[in-house]
mmCIF file of C-alpha atoms in Angstrom:
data_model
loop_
_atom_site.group_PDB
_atom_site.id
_atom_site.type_symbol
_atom_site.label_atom_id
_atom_site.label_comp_id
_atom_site.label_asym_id
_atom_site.label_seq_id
_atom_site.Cartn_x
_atom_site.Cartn_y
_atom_site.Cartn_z
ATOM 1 C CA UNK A 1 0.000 0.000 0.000
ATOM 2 C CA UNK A 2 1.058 3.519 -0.743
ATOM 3 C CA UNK A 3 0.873 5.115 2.487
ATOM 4 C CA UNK A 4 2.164 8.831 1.418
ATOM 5 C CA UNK A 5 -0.531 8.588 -1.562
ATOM 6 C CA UNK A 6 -3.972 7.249 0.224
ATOM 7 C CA UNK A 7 -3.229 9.158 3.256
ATOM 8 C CA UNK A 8 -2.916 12.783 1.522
ATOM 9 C CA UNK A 9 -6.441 11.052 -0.153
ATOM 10 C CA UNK A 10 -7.623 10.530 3.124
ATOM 11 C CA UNK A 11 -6.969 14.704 4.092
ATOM 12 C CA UNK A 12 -5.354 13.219 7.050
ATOM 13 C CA UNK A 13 -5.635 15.981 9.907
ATOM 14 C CA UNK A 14 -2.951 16.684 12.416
ATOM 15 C CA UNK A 15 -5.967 18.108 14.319
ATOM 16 C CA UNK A 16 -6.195 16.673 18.397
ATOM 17 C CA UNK A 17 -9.661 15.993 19.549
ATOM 18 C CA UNK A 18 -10.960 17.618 22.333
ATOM 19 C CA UNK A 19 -10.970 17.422 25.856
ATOM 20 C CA UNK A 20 -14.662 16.044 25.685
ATOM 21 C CA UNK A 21 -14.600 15.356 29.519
ATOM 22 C CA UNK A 22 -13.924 18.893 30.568
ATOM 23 C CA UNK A 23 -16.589 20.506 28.334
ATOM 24 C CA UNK A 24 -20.132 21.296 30.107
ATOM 25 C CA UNK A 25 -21.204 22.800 27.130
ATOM 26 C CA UNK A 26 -21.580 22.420 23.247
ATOM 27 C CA UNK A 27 -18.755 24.553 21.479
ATOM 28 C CA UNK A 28 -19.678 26.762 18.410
ATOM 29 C CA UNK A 29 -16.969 24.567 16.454
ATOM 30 C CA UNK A 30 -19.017 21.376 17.263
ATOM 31 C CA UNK A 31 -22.637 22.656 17.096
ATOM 32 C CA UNK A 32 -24.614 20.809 14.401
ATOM 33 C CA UNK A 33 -28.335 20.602 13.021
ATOM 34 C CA UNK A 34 -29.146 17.270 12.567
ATOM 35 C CA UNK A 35 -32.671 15.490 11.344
ATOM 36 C CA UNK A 36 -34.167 14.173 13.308
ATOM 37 C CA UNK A 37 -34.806 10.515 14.151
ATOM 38 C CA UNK A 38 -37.574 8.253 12.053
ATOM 39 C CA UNK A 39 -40.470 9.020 14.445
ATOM 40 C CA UNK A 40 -41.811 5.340 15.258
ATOM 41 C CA UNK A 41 -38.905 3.074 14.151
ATOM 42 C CA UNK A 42 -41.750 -0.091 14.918
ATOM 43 C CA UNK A 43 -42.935 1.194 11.861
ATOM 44 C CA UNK A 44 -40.779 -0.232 9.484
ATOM 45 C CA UNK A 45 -39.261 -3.236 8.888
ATOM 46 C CA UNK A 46 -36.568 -4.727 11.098
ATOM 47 C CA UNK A 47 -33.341 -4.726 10.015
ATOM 48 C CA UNK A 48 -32.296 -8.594 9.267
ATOM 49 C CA UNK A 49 -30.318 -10.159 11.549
ATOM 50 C CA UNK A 50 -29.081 -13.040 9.880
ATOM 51 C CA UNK A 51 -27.485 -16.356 11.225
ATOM 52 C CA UNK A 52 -24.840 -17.192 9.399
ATOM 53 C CA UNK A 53 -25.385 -21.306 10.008
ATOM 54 C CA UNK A 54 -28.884 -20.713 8.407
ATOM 55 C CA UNK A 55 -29.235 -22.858 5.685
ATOM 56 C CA UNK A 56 -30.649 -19.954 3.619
ATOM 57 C CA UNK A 57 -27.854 -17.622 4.488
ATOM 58 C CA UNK A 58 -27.073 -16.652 1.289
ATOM 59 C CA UNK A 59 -30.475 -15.521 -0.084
ATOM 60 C CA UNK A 60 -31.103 -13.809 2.911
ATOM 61 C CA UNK A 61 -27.783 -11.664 2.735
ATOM 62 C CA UNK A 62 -29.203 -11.147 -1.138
ATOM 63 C CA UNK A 63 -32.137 -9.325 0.444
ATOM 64 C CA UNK A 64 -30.294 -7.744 3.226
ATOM 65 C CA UNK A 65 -27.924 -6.567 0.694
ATOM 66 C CA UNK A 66 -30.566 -5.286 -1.821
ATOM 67 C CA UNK A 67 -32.642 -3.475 0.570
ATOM 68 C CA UNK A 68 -30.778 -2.290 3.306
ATOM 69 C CA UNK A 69 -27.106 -2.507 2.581
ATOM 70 C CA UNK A 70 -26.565 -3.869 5.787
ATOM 71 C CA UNK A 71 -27.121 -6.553 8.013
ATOM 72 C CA UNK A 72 -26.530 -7.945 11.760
ATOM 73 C CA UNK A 73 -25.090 -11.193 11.728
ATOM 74 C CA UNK A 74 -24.928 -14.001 14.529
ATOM 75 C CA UNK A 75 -22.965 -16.943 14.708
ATOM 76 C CA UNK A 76 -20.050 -15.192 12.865
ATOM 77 C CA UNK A 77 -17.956 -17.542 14.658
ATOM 78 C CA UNK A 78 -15.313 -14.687 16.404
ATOM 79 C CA UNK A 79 -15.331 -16.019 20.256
ATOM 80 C CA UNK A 80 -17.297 -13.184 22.566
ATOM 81 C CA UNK A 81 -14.562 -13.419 24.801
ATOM 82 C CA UNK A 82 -12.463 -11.999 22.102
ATOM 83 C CA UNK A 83 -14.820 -9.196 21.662
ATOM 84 C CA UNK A 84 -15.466 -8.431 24.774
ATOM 85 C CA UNK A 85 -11.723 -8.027 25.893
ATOM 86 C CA UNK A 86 -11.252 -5.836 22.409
ATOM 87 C CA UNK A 87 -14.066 -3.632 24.189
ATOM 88 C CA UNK A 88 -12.116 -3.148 27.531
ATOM 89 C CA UNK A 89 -9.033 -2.619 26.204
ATOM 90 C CA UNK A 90 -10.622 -0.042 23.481
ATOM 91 C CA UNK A 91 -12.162 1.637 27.039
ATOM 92 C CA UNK A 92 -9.075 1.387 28.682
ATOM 93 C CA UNK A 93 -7.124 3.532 25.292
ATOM 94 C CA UNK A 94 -10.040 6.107 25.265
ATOM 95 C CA UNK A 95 -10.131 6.784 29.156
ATOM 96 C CA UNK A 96 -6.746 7.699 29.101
ATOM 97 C CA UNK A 97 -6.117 11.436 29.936
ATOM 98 C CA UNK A 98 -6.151 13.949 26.685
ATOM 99 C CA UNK A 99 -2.102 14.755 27.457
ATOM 100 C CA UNK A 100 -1.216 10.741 27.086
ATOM 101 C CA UNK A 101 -3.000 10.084 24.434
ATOM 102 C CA UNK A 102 -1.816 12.610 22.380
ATOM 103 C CA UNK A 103 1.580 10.882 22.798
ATOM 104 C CA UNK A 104 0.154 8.499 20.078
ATOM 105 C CA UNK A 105 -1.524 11.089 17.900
ATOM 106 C CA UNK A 106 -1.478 10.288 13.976
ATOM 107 C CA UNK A 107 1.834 12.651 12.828
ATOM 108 C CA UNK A 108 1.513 14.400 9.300
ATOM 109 C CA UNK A 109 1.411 11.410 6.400
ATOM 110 C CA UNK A 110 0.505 8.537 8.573
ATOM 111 C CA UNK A 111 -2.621 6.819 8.741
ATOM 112 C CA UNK A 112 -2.364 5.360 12.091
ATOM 113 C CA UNK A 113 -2.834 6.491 15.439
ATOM 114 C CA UNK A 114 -4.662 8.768 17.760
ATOM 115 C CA UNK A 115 -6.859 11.481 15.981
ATOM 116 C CA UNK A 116 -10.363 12.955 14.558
ATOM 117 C CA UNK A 117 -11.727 10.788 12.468
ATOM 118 C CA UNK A 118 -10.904 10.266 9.124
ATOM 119 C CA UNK A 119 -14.209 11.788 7.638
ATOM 120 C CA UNK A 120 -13.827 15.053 9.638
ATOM 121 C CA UNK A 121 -12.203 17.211 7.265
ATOM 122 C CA UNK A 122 -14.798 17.041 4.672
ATOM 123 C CA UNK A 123 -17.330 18.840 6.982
ATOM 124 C CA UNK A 124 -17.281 22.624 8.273
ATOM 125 C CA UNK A 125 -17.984 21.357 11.614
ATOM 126 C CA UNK A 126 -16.218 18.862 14.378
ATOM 127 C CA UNK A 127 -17.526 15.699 15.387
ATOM 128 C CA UNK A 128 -17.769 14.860 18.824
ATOM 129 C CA UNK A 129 -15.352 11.610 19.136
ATOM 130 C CA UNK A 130 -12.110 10.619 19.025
ATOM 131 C CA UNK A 131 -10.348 7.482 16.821
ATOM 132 C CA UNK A 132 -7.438 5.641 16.935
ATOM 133 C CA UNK A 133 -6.505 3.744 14.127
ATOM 134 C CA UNK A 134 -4.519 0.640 13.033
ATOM 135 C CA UNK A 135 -2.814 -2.193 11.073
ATOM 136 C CA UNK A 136 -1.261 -5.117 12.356
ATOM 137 C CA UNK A 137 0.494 -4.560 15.778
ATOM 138 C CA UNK A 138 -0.193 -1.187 17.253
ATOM 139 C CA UNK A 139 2.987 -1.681 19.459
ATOM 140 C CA UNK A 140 4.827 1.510 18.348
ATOM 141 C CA UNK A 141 2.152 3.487 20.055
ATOM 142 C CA UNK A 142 0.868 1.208 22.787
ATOM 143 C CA UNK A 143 4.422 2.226 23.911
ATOM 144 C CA UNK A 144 3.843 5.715 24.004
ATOM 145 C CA UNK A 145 0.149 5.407 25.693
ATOM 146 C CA UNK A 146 1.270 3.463 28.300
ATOM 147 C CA UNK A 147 4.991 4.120 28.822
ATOM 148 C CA UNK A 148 5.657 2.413 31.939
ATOM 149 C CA UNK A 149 3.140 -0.179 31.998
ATOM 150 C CA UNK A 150 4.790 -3.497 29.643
ATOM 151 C CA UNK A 151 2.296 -5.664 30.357
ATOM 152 C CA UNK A 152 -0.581 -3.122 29.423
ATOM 153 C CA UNK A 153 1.339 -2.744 26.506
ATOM 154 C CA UNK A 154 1.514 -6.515 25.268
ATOM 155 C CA UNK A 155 -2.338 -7.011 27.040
ATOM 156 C CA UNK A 156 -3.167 -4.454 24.319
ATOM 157 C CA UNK A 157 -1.292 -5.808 21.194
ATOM 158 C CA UNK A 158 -2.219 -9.144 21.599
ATOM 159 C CA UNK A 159 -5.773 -8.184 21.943
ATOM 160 C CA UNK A 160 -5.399 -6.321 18.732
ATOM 161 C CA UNK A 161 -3.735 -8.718 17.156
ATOM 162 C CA UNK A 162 -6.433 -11.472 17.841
ATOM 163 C CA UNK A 163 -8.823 -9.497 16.796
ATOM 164 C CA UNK A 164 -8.076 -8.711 13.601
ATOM 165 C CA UNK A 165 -6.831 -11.871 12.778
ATOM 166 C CA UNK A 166 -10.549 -13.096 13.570
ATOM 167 C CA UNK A 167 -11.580 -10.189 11.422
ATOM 168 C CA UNK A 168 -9.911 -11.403 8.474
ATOM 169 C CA UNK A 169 -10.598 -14.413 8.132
ATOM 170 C CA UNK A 170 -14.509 -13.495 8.850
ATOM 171 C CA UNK A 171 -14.233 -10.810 6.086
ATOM 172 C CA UNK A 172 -13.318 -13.377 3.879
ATOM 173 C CA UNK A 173 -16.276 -15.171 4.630
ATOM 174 C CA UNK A 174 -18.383 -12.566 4.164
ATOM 175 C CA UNK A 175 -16.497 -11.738 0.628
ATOM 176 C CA UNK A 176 -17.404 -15.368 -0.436
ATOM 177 C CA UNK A 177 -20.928 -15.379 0.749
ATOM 178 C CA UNK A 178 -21.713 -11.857 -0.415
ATOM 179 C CA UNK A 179 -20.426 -13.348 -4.386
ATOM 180 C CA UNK A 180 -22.699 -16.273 -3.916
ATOM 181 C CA UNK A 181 -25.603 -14.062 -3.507
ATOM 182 C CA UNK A 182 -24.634 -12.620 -6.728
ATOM 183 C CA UNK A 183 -24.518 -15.748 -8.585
ATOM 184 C CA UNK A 184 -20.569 -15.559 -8.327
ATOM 185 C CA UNK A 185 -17.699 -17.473 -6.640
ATOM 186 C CA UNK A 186 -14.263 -16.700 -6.319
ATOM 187 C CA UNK A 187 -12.743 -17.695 -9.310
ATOM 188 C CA UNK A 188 -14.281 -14.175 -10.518
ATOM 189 C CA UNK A 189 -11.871 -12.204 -8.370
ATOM 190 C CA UNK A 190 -8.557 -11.987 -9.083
ATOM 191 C CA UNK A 191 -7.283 -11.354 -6.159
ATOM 192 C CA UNK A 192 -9.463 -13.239 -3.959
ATOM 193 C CA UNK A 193 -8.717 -17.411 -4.227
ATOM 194 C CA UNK A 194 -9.690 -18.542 -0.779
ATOM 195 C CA UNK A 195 -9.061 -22.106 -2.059
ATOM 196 C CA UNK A 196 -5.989 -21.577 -2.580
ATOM 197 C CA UNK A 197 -5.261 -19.207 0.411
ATOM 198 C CA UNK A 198 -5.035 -15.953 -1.352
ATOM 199 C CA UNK A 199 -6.654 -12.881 -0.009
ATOM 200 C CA UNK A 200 -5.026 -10.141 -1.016
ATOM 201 C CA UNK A 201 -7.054 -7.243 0.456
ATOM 202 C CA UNK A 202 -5.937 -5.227 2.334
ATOM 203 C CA UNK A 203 -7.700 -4.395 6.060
ATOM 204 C CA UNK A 204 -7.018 -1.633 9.024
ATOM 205 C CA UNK A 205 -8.834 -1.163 12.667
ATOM 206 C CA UNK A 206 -10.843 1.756 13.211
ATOM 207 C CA UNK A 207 -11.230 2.319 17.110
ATOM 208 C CA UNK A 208 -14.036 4.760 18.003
ATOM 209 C CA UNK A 209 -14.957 6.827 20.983
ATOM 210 C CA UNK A 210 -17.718 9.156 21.539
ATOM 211 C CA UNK A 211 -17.565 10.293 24.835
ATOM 212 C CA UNK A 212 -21.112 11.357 27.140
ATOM 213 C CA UNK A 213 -22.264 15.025 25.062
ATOM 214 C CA UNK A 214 -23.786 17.344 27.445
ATOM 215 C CA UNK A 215 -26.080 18.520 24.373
ATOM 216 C CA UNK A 216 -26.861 15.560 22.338
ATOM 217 C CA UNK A 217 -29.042 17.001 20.034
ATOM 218 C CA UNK A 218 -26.694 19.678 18.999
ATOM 219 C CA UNK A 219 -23.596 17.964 18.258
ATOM 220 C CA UNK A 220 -22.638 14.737 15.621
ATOM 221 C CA UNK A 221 -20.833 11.849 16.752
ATOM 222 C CA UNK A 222 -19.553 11.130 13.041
ATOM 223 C CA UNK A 223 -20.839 12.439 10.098
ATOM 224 C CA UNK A 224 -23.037 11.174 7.319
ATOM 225 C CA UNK A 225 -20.695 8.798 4.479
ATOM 226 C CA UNK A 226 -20.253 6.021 2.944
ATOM 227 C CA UNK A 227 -17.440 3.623 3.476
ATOM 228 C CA UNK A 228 -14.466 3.495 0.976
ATOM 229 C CA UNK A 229 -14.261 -0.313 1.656
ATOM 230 C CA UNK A 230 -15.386 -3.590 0.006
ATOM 231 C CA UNK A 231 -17.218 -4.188 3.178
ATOM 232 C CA UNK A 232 -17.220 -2.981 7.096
ATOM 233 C CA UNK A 233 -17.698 -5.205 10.131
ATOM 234 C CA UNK A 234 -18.641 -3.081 13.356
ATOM 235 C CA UNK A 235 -18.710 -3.943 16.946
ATOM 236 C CA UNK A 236 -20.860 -1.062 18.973
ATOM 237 C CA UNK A 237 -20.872 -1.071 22.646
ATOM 238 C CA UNK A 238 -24.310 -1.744 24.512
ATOM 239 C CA UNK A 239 -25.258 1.749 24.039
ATOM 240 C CA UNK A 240 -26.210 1.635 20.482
ATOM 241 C CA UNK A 241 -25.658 4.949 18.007
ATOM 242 C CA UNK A 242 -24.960 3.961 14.477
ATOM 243 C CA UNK A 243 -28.406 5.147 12.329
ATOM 244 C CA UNK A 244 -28.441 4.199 8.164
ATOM 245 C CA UNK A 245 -30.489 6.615 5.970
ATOM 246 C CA UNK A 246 -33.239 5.365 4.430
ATOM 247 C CA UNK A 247 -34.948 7.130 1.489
ATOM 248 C CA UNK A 248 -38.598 8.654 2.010
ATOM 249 C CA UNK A 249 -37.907 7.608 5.828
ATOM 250 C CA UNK A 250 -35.010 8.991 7.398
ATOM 251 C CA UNK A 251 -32.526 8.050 9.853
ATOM 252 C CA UNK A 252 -32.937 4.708 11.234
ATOM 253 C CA UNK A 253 -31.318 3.407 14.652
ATOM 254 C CA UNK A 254 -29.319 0.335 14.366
ATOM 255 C CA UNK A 255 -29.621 -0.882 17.704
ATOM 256 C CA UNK A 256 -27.106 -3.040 19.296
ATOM 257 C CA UNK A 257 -28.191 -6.833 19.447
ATOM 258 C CA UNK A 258 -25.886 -9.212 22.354
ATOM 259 C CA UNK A 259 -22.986 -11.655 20.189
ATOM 260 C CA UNK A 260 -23.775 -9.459 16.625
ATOM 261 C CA UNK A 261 -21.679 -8.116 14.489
ATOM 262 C CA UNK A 262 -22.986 -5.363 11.855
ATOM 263 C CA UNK A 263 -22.031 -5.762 8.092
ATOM 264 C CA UNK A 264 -22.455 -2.838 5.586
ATOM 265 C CA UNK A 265 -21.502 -3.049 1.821
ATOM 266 C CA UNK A 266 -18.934 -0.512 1.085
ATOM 267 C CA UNK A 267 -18.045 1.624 -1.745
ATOM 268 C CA UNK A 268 -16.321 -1.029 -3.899
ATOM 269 C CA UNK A 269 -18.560 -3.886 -3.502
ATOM 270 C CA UNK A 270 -21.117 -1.282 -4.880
ATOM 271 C CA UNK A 271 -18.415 -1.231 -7.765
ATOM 272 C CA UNK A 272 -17.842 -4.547 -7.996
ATOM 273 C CA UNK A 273 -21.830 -5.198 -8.559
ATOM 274 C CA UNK A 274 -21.960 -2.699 -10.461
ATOM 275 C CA UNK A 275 -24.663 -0.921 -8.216
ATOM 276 C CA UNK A 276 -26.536 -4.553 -7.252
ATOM 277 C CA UNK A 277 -25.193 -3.734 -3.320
ATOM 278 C CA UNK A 278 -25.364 0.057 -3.033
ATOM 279 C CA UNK A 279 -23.146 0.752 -0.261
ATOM 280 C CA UNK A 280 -25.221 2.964 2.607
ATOM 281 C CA UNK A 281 -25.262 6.297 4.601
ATOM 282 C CA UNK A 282 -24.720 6.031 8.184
ATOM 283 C CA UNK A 283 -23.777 7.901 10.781
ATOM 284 C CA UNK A 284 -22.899 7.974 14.867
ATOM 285 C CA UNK A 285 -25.163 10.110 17.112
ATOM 286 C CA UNK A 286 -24.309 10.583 20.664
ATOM 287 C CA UNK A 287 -25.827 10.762 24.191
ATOM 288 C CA UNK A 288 -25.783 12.390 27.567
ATOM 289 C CA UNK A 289 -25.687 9.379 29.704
ATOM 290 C CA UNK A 290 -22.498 6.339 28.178
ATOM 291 C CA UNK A 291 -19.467 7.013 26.669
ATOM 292 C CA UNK A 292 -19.848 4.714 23.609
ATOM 293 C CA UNK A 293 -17.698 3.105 21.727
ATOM 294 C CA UNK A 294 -17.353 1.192 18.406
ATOM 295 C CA UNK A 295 -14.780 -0.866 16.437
ATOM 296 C CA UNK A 296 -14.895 -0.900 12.550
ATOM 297 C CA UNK A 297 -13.235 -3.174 10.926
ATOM 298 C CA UNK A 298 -12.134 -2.578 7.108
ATOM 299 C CA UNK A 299 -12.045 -4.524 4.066
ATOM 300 C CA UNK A 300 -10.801 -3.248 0.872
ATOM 301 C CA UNK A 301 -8.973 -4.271 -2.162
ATOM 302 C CA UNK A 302 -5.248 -4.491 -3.106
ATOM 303 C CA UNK A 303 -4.126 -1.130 -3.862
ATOM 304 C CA UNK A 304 -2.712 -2.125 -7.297
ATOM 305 C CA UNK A 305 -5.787 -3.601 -8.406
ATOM 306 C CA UNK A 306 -8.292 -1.583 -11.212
ATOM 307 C CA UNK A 307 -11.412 -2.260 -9.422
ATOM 308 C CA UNK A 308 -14.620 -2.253 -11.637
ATOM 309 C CA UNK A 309 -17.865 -4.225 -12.238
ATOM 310 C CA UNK A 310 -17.228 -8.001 -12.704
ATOM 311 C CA UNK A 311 -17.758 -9.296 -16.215
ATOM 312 C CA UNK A 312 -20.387 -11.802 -15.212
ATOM 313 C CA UNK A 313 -22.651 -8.996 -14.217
ATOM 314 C CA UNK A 314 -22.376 -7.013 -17.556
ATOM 315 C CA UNK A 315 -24.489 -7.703 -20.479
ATOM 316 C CA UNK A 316 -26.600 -5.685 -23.065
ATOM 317 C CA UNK A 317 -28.741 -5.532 -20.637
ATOM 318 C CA UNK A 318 -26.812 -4.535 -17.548
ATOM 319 C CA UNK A 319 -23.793 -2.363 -19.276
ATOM 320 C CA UNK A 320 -20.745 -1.575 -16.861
ATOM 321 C CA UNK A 321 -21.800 1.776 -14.665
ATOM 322 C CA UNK A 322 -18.891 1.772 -13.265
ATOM 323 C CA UNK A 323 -14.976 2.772 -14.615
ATOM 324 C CA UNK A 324 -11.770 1.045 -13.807
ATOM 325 C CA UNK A 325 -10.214 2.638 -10.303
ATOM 326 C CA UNK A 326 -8.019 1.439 -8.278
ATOM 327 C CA UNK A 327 -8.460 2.025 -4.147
ATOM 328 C CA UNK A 328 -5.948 5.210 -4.334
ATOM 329 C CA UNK A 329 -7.731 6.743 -7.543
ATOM 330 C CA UNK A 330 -10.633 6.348 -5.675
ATOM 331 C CA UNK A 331 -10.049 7.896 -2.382
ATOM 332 C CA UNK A 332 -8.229 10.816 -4.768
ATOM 333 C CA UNK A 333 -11.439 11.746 -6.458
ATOM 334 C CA UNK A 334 -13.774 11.249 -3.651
ATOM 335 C CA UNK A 335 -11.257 13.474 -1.701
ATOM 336 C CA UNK A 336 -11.260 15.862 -4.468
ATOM 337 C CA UNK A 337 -14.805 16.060 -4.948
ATOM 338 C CA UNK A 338 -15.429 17.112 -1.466
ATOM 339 C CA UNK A 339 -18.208 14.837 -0.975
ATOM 340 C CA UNK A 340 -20.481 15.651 1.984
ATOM 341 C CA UNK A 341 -23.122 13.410 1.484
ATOM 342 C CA UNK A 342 -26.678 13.773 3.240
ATOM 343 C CA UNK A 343 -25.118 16.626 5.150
ATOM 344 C CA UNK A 344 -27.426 18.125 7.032
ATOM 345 C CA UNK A 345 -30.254 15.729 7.177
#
């Protein structure tokens, strides 16, 4: 991966986030006018929560796909005990006080690290969380949040570690079971031979915080957008937050269901499709009462690779709606275009 390249695509920002615990009030800087909530959310249908030993699995992510773009999954096979020591340890980085964390804070042309969150800069106001991001081992800066504690250090890292290992290989999964919906395997990927132990995409660890707002209403945990990913697989604390934007409706909570994970279709497996999945809106909201917290975990393609609609989907019928672009181009022109989609609403 070309670091220097996606991360000047990714208007990385040297910015610190604030010092949410000292605030009482809701800064000018932060102050936002969001939509409201779909009034009666009983009113619509459930979003699917789908068991991933059902026998019917794969039509059933073909619907959840098609409608919603997203879909809670259960018996992903990632131990709970895994999870749920990923969610302590991702407490245990965000209580931290604002001086040590920004020990670890992402430096100019990095992508990993302590900082706002990757979407900030596209929007004229701040978001009210914090992010910490990584690939692989996150030793460099465990060492610099926790300077004299070793064995919070390697408690840390090895949690990590574990975690995105699990990630991995359920991302896969989902890559081969999301194809199967399509009437695809494999074999129509390039870059993606299971069978034979290739997986080339590549994947980073998006730790989230959004701290208790005094103001909920008035400020945005993170902003409406889309994920630049094949597909995203989120852990959210008890607490709940994450909404998806339905047309004609509005904002939709995704609440948080015990043991499930939360798959969304990303910007490239819309491509990919060629607009079959249409990768979804969402956004964080905050509250006055838990400091949430979320984990994303991201799946996207080789950065060498010309991404664009597979061949079996085309036909006279269906013609490609989609160009060639690599992961890099990508991020390039959507950081070009200034996207700041469903701001505002």
């Amino acid at each position: 991966m070309n670091y220097s390249t996606v991360s000047h695509s990714l208007k990385n920002n040297p910015m610190v986030p604030l010092d949410f615990k000292s605030l009482h009030t809701i800064p000018d800087s932060h102050e936002w006018n969001k939509s409201i909530v779909v009034d009666d959310p009983n009113t619509i249908e459930p979003i699917p929560i789908i068991d991933l030993t059902d026998p019917n699995a794969v039509s059933l992510i073909k619907q959840a796909c098609e409608k919603w773009g997203l879909m809670l999954i259960i018996n992903h096979g990632v131990p709970m005990n895994i999870v749920k020591e990923l969610e302590l340890q991702t407490y245990e980085l965000f209580s931290l006080p604002s001086e040590r964390k920004a020990c670890a804070h992402r430096s100019e042309g990095s992508l990993f690290g302590y900082g706002v969150h990757r979407v900030a800069p596209f929007f004229p106001k701040l978001l009210w969380s914090e992010g910490f991001t990584m690939l692989g081992s996150p030793l460099e800066h465990a060492a610099k949040l926790w300077p004299h504690q070793p064995d919070q250090q390697t408690n840390f890292c090895t949690v990590m570690e574990e975690y995105q290992k699990e990630m991995k290989k359920l991302s896969g999964k989902m890559m081969e079971l999301m194809l199967e919906s399509l009437g695809l395997d494999s074999d129509d990927v390039e870059w993606f031979k299971p069978k034979m132990g290739i997986d080339r995409a590549q994947c980073m660890l998006q730790l989230n915080s959004y701290p208790t707002c005094p103001d909920p209403d008035r400020a945005m945990g993170l902003a409406p957008h889309t994920d630049s990913s094949i597909l995203t697989i989120l852990h959210q604390s008890s607490s709940g937050g994450l909404q998806i934007h339905e047309d004609g409706i509005g904002w939709i909570p995704v609440n948080a269901v015990p043991g499930s994970l939360v798959v969304n279709v990303g910007d490239f497996m819309d491509i990919l499709s060629n607009g079959k999945y249409k990768s979804l809106y969402h956004r964080a909201v905050v509250n006055n009462t838990h400091h949430r917290i979320s984990v994303a975990f991201f799946y996207v393609p080789p950065s060498d690779v010309k991404n664009e609609p597979l061949k079996k989907l085309i036909d006279d019928d269906n013609p490609p709606i989609y160009s060639p672009v690599t992961w890099a181009e990508y991020l390039q022109k959507k950081s070009y275009l200034d996207v700041k989609p469903k701001q505002g609403t």
